[in-house]
Amino acid sequence: MTLSAFRHSSSFLLECKKRGLLENLNLSLLDIGCSGGIDSFWDQFGGSFRAVGFDPLVSEVDRLNAEVGGERDIRYVAAWVGNGSRSLPSSVRIDTEPKRGASNAFVLSSAHRASEKTGLSFTADVFNRGAELRFADQRLSLDEWLAANEFGRVDVVKCDVDGFDFEVFVGAQDLLSGPKRPLALITEAQLHEMRDRHGTVWGDLDRLLRDHG
């Protein structure tokens, strides 16, 4: 998910810069599902911005780390991010059957049929840019990663993991409950579920976040 709906040359931010309001601002981002790189929207914050991106595509993470310029405080980690050692609520059932669950509504669309006919694989051809398809062995939660790394305050969490966003936030309960919780969360979720109550939807995320204030 990109931030294409947001202004990449915001007049509001430009005015803030002119008035010196961003001089002492340090903004940090954790980007889960960072294939394609940290969105250029954040470049508007200049040297006051830092970020870590997570993605299970090893070749893509290697490419992104190689392309990061010296002036940007950005790095990428090859890992699957989920709920870690924390169990999901009993009301939530994640179905791994390929053609069921809220995360698999795409298979019902004409776009899925078109990709089958053309032999296009979004994972291999788009997200991984045709490079060797290698997946990370490392699995972690945000709370586990933050406990093991001196990242400091997290201001924004952006999550786009194709239907597994709920698990990511279950694995970030310490972060969401702490005294320095993020200022903003950017994520995606289906508004309705598939039949038989499989998968997670916006209502699950809404309830989880409300429970954490």
Tab-separated table of C-alpha atoms in Angstrom:
chain	number	residue	atom	x	y	z
A	1	MET	CA	0.000	0.000	0.000
A	2	THR	CA	1.468	3.347	-0.982
A	3	LEU	CA	0.618	6.779	0.355
A	4	SER	CA	-0.523	7.939	-3.090
A	5	ALA	CA	-3.575	9.637	-1.579
A	6	PHE	CA	-1.310	11.880	0.484
A	7	ARG	CA	0.373	14.978	-0.918
A	8	HIS	CA	4.041	14.341	-1.662
A	9	SER	CA	4.647	18.088	-1.789
A	10	SER	CA	2.375	19.254	1.010
A	11	SER	CA	1.889	23.024	1.152
A	12	PHE	CA	1.113	22.619	4.856
A	13	LEU	CA	4.455	20.955	5.570
A	14	LEU	CA	6.241	23.489	3.385
A	15	GLU	CA	4.748	26.324	5.434
A	16	CYS	CA	5.758	24.541	8.648
A	17	LYS	CA	9.326	24.349	7.370
A	18	LYS	CA	9.340	28.068	6.479
A	19	ARG	CA	8.227	28.907	10.002
A	20	GLY	CA	10.836	26.634	11.534
A	21	LEU	CA	8.263	24.390	13.138
A	22	LEU	CA	9.971	21.194	11.951
A	23	GLU	CA	13.499	22.104	13.033
A	24	ASN	CA	13.363	20.148	16.279
A	25	LEU	CA	11.048	17.422	15.027
A	26	ASN	CA	12.301	13.852	14.930
A	27	LEU	CA	9.816	11.539	13.226
A	28	SER	CA	10.193	7.756	13.201
A	29	LEU	CA	8.398	5.073	11.204
A	30	LEU	CA	8.119	1.291	11.286
A	31	ASP	CA	6.964	0.059	7.863
A	32	ILE	CA	5.706	-3.532	7.812
A	33	GLY	CA	5.339	-4.771	4.254
A	34	CYS	CA	7.875	-2.417	2.679
A	35	SER	CA	8.320	-3.968	-0.780
A	36	GLY	CA	9.137	-1.089	-3.125
A	37	GLY	CA	10.758	0.918	-0.341
A	38	ILE	CA	9.764	3.582	2.152
A	39	ASP	CA	7.292	5.863	0.384
A	40	SER	CA	8.691	9.175	-0.911
A	41	PHE	CA	5.950	10.976	1.033
A	42	TRP	CA	8.268	10.871	4.049
A	43	ASP	CA	11.077	12.669	2.206
A	44	GLN	CA	9.316	15.929	3.088
A	45	PHE	CA	10.579	15.579	6.653
A	46	GLY	CA	14.197	15.548	5.493
A	47	GLY	CA	16.948	14.651	7.950
A	48	SER	CA	14.526	14.597	10.878
A	49	PHE	CA	13.006	11.344	9.596
A	50	ARG	CA	14.177	7.793	10.298
A	51	ALA	CA	12.612	4.449	9.489
A	52	VAL	CA	12.967	0.687	9.519
A	53	GLY	CA	11.121	-1.391	6.940
A	54	PHE	CA	10.268	-5.092	7.237
A	55	ASP	CA	9.532	-7.528	4.433
A	56	PRO	CA	9.972	-11.318	4.004
A	57	LEU	CA	11.346	-10.993	0.447
A	58	VAL	CA	15.096	-11.334	0.982
A	59	SER	CA	16.186	-10.196	-2.491
A	60	GLU	CA	13.974	-7.108	-2.300
A	61	VAL	CA	15.311	-6.201	1.144
A	62	ASP	CA	18.889	-6.604	-0.110
A	63	ARG	CA	18.100	-4.351	-3.075
A	64	LEU	CA	16.513	-1.699	-0.884
A	65	ASN	CA	19.414	-1.657	1.599
A	66	ALA	CA	21.858	-1.292	-1.311
A	67	GLU	CA	19.928	1.683	-2.700
A	68	VAL	CA	19.566	3.662	0.543
A	69	GLY	CA	21.529	6.876	0.306
A	70	GLY	CA	23.855	8.029	3.063
A	71	GLU	CA	21.653	11.008	3.862
A	72	ARG	CA	18.601	8.896	4.729
A	73	ASP	CA	18.355	7.168	8.107
A	74	ILE	CA	16.527	4.168	6.672
A	75	ARG	CA	17.245	0.447	6.800
A	76	TYR	CA	15.396	-2.708	5.895
A	77	VAL	CA	15.020	-6.048	7.702
A	78	ALA	CA	14.176	-9.365	6.029
A	79	ALA	CA	11.576	-10.916	8.329
A	80	TRP	CA	7.980	-12.026	8.669
A	81	VAL	CA	6.229	-9.768	11.185
A	82	GLY	CA	3.231	-11.178	13.041
A	83	ASN	CA	1.841	-11.863	16.494
A	84	GLY	CA	4.975	-13.662	17.719
A	85	SER	CA	4.402	-15.673	20.882
A	86	ARG	CA	1.074	-13.986	21.598
A	87	SER	CA	-2.089	-15.976	20.918
A	88	LEU	CA	-4.882	-14.527	18.821
A	89	PRO	CA	-8.233	-13.812	20.524
A	90	SER	CA	-10.542	-16.829	20.642
A	91	SER	CA	-13.084	-14.961	18.501
A	92	VAL	CA	-10.650	-14.803	15.585
A	93	ARG	CA	-9.980	-17.779	13.332
A	94	ILE	CA	-7.336	-17.604	10.650
A	95	ASP	CA	-8.016	-20.061	7.840
A	96	THR	CA	-4.979	-21.059	5.806
A	97	GLU	CA	-7.073	-22.635	3.059
A	98	PRO	CA	-5.968	-20.757	-0.102
A	99	LYS	CA	-9.412	-19.754	-1.295
A	100	ARG	CA	-11.063	-18.859	2.000
A	101	GLY	CA	-10.756	-16.104	4.544
A	102	ALA	CA	-11.029	-12.337	4.447
A	103	SER	CA	-7.466	-12.011	3.193
A	104	ASN	CA	-8.261	-14.027	0.061
A	105	ALA	CA	-11.142	-12.060	-1.443
A	106	PHE	CA	-8.814	-11.246	-4.339
A	107	VAL	CA	-9.305	-14.765	-5.731
A	108	LEU	CA	-12.944	-13.877	-6.420
A	109	SER	CA	-12.043	-10.936	-8.655
A	110	SER	CA	-11.527	-10.697	-12.398
A	111	ALA	CA	-8.034	-9.325	-11.718
A	112	HIS	CA	-7.080	-12.672	-10.195
A	113	ARG	CA	-8.366	-14.517	-13.255
A	114	ALA	CA	-6.418	-12.141	-15.511
A	115	SER	CA	-3.207	-12.753	-13.579
A	116	GLU	CA	-3.753	-16.508	-13.950
A	117	LYS	CA	-4.211	-16.197	-17.711
A	118	THR	CA	-1.110	-14.033	-18.158
A	119	GLY	CA	1.025	-16.038	-15.731
A	120	LEU	CA	1.718	-12.919	-13.659
A	121	SER	CA	2.801	-13.450	-10.063
A	122	PHE	CA	2.497	-10.264	-8.020
A	123	THR	CA	4.875	-11.641	-5.380
A	124	ALA	CA	7.619	-12.670	-7.812
A	125	ASP	CA	7.161	-10.203	-10.679
A	126	VAL	CA	5.963	-7.052	-8.912
A	127	PHE	CA	6.891	-7.111	-5.225
A	128	ASN	CA	10.195	-8.915	-5.831
A	129	ARG	CA	10.879	-7.259	-9.223
A	130	GLY	CA	11.695	-10.550	-10.919
A	131	ALA	CA	14.668	-11.304	-8.687
A	132	GLU	CA	15.367	-14.708	-7.152
A	133	LEU	CA	12.409	-15.535	-4.913
A	134	ARG	CA	13.790	-16.123	-1.417
A	135	PHE	CA	11.792	-15.784	1.779
A	136	ALA	CA	13.199	-14.850	5.171
A	137	ASP	CA	13.601	-17.491	7.869
A	138	GLN	CA	13.180	-14.941	10.647
A	139	ARG	CA	9.748	-14.517	12.251
A	140	LEU	CA	9.138	-11.868	14.885
A	141	SER	CA	6.677	-9.440	16.407
A	142	LEU	CA	7.143	-5.675	16.670
A	143	ASP	CA	7.371	-5.916	20.459
A	144	GLU	CA	10.102	-8.563	20.145
A	145	TRP	CA	12.079	-6.491	17.643
A	146	LEU	CA	11.785	-3.286	19.686
A	147	ALA	CA	12.912	-5.122	22.830
A	148	ALA	CA	16.030	-6.375	21.037
A	149	ASN	CA	16.902	-3.135	19.223
A	150	GLU	CA	17.489	0.390	20.492
A	151	PHE	CA	15.124	2.138	18.132
A	152	GLY	CA	13.532	4.522	20.611
A	153	ARG	CA	10.189	6.185	20.150
A	154	VAL	CA	7.902	4.981	17.338
A	155	ASP	CA	5.747	7.775	15.912
A	156	VAL	CA	4.062	5.995	12.986
A	157	VAL	CA	3.392	2.355	12.147
A	158	LYS	CA	2.462	1.606	8.542
A	159	CYS	CA	1.247	-1.938	7.912
A	160	ASP	CA	0.367	-3.559	4.591
A	161	VAL	CA	0.686	-7.327	4.780
A	162	ASP	CA	-2.234	-8.485	2.656
A	163	GLY	CA	-4.762	-9.536	5.261
A	164	PHE	CA	-2.469	-10.308	8.201
A	165	ASP	CA	-2.434	-6.777	9.646
A	166	PHE	CA	-4.415	-7.883	12.699
A	167	GLU	CA	-1.678	-10.322	13.715
A	168	VAL	CA	0.924	-7.558	13.427
A	169	PHE	CA	-0.955	-5.372	15.898
A	170	VAL	CA	-1.573	-8.291	18.267
A	171	GLY	CA	2.211	-8.614	18.342
A	172	ALA	CA	2.580	-4.913	19.155
A	173	GLN	CA	0.525	-4.761	22.360
A	174	ASP	CA	3.418	-3.393	24.442
A	175	LEU	CA	3.989	-0.662	21.871
A	176	LEU	CA	0.300	0.224	21.673
A	177	SER	CA	-0.148	0.205	25.453
A	178	GLY	CA	3.007	2.055	26.410
A	179	PRO	CA	3.243	5.654	27.627
A	180	LYS	CA	4.828	6.661	24.302
A	181	ARG	CA	2.411	4.955	21.952
A	182	PRO	CA	2.529	5.862	18.233
A	183	LEU	CA	0.931	9.052	16.993
A	184	ALA	CA	-0.582	7.319	13.971
A	185	LEU	CA	-1.242	3.891	12.468
A	186	ILE	CA	-1.668	3.360	8.726
A	187	THR	CA	-3.158	0.028	7.736
A	188	GLU	CA	-5.729	-1.672	5.558
A	189	ALA	CA	-8.572	-4.061	6.291
A	190	GLN	CA	-11.593	-5.556	4.638
A	191	LEU	CA	-14.891	-4.167	5.919
A	192	HIS	CA	-16.716	-7.500	5.711
A	193	GLU	CA	-15.621	-11.074	6.113
A	194	MET	CA	-15.984	-14.090	3.930
A	195	ARG	CA	-18.515	-16.688	5.007
A	196	ASP	CA	-18.012	-18.894	8.079
A	197	ARG	CA	-16.270	-16.146	10.072
A	198	HIS	CA	-12.778	-16.837	8.814
A	199	GLY	CA	-10.101	-14.183	8.708
A	200	THR	CA	-10.003	-10.727	10.243
A	201	VAL	CA	-11.815	-7.547	9.263
A	202	TRP	CA	-11.840	-3.871	10.207
A	203	GLY	CA	-14.082	-4.517	13.214
A	204	ASP	CA	-11.426	-6.788	14.729
A	205	LEU	CA	-8.747	-4.129	14.324
A	206	ASP	CA	-11.065	-1.431	15.647
A	207	ARG	CA	-11.858	-3.441	18.785
A	208	LEU	CA	-8.202	-4.306	19.384
A	209	LEU	CA	-7.098	-0.678	19.099
A	210	ARG	CA	-9.961	0.580	21.263
A	211	ASP	CA	-8.966	-1.906	23.957
A	212	HIS	CA	-5.553	-0.218	23.964
A	213	GLY	CA	-7.008	3.254	24.222
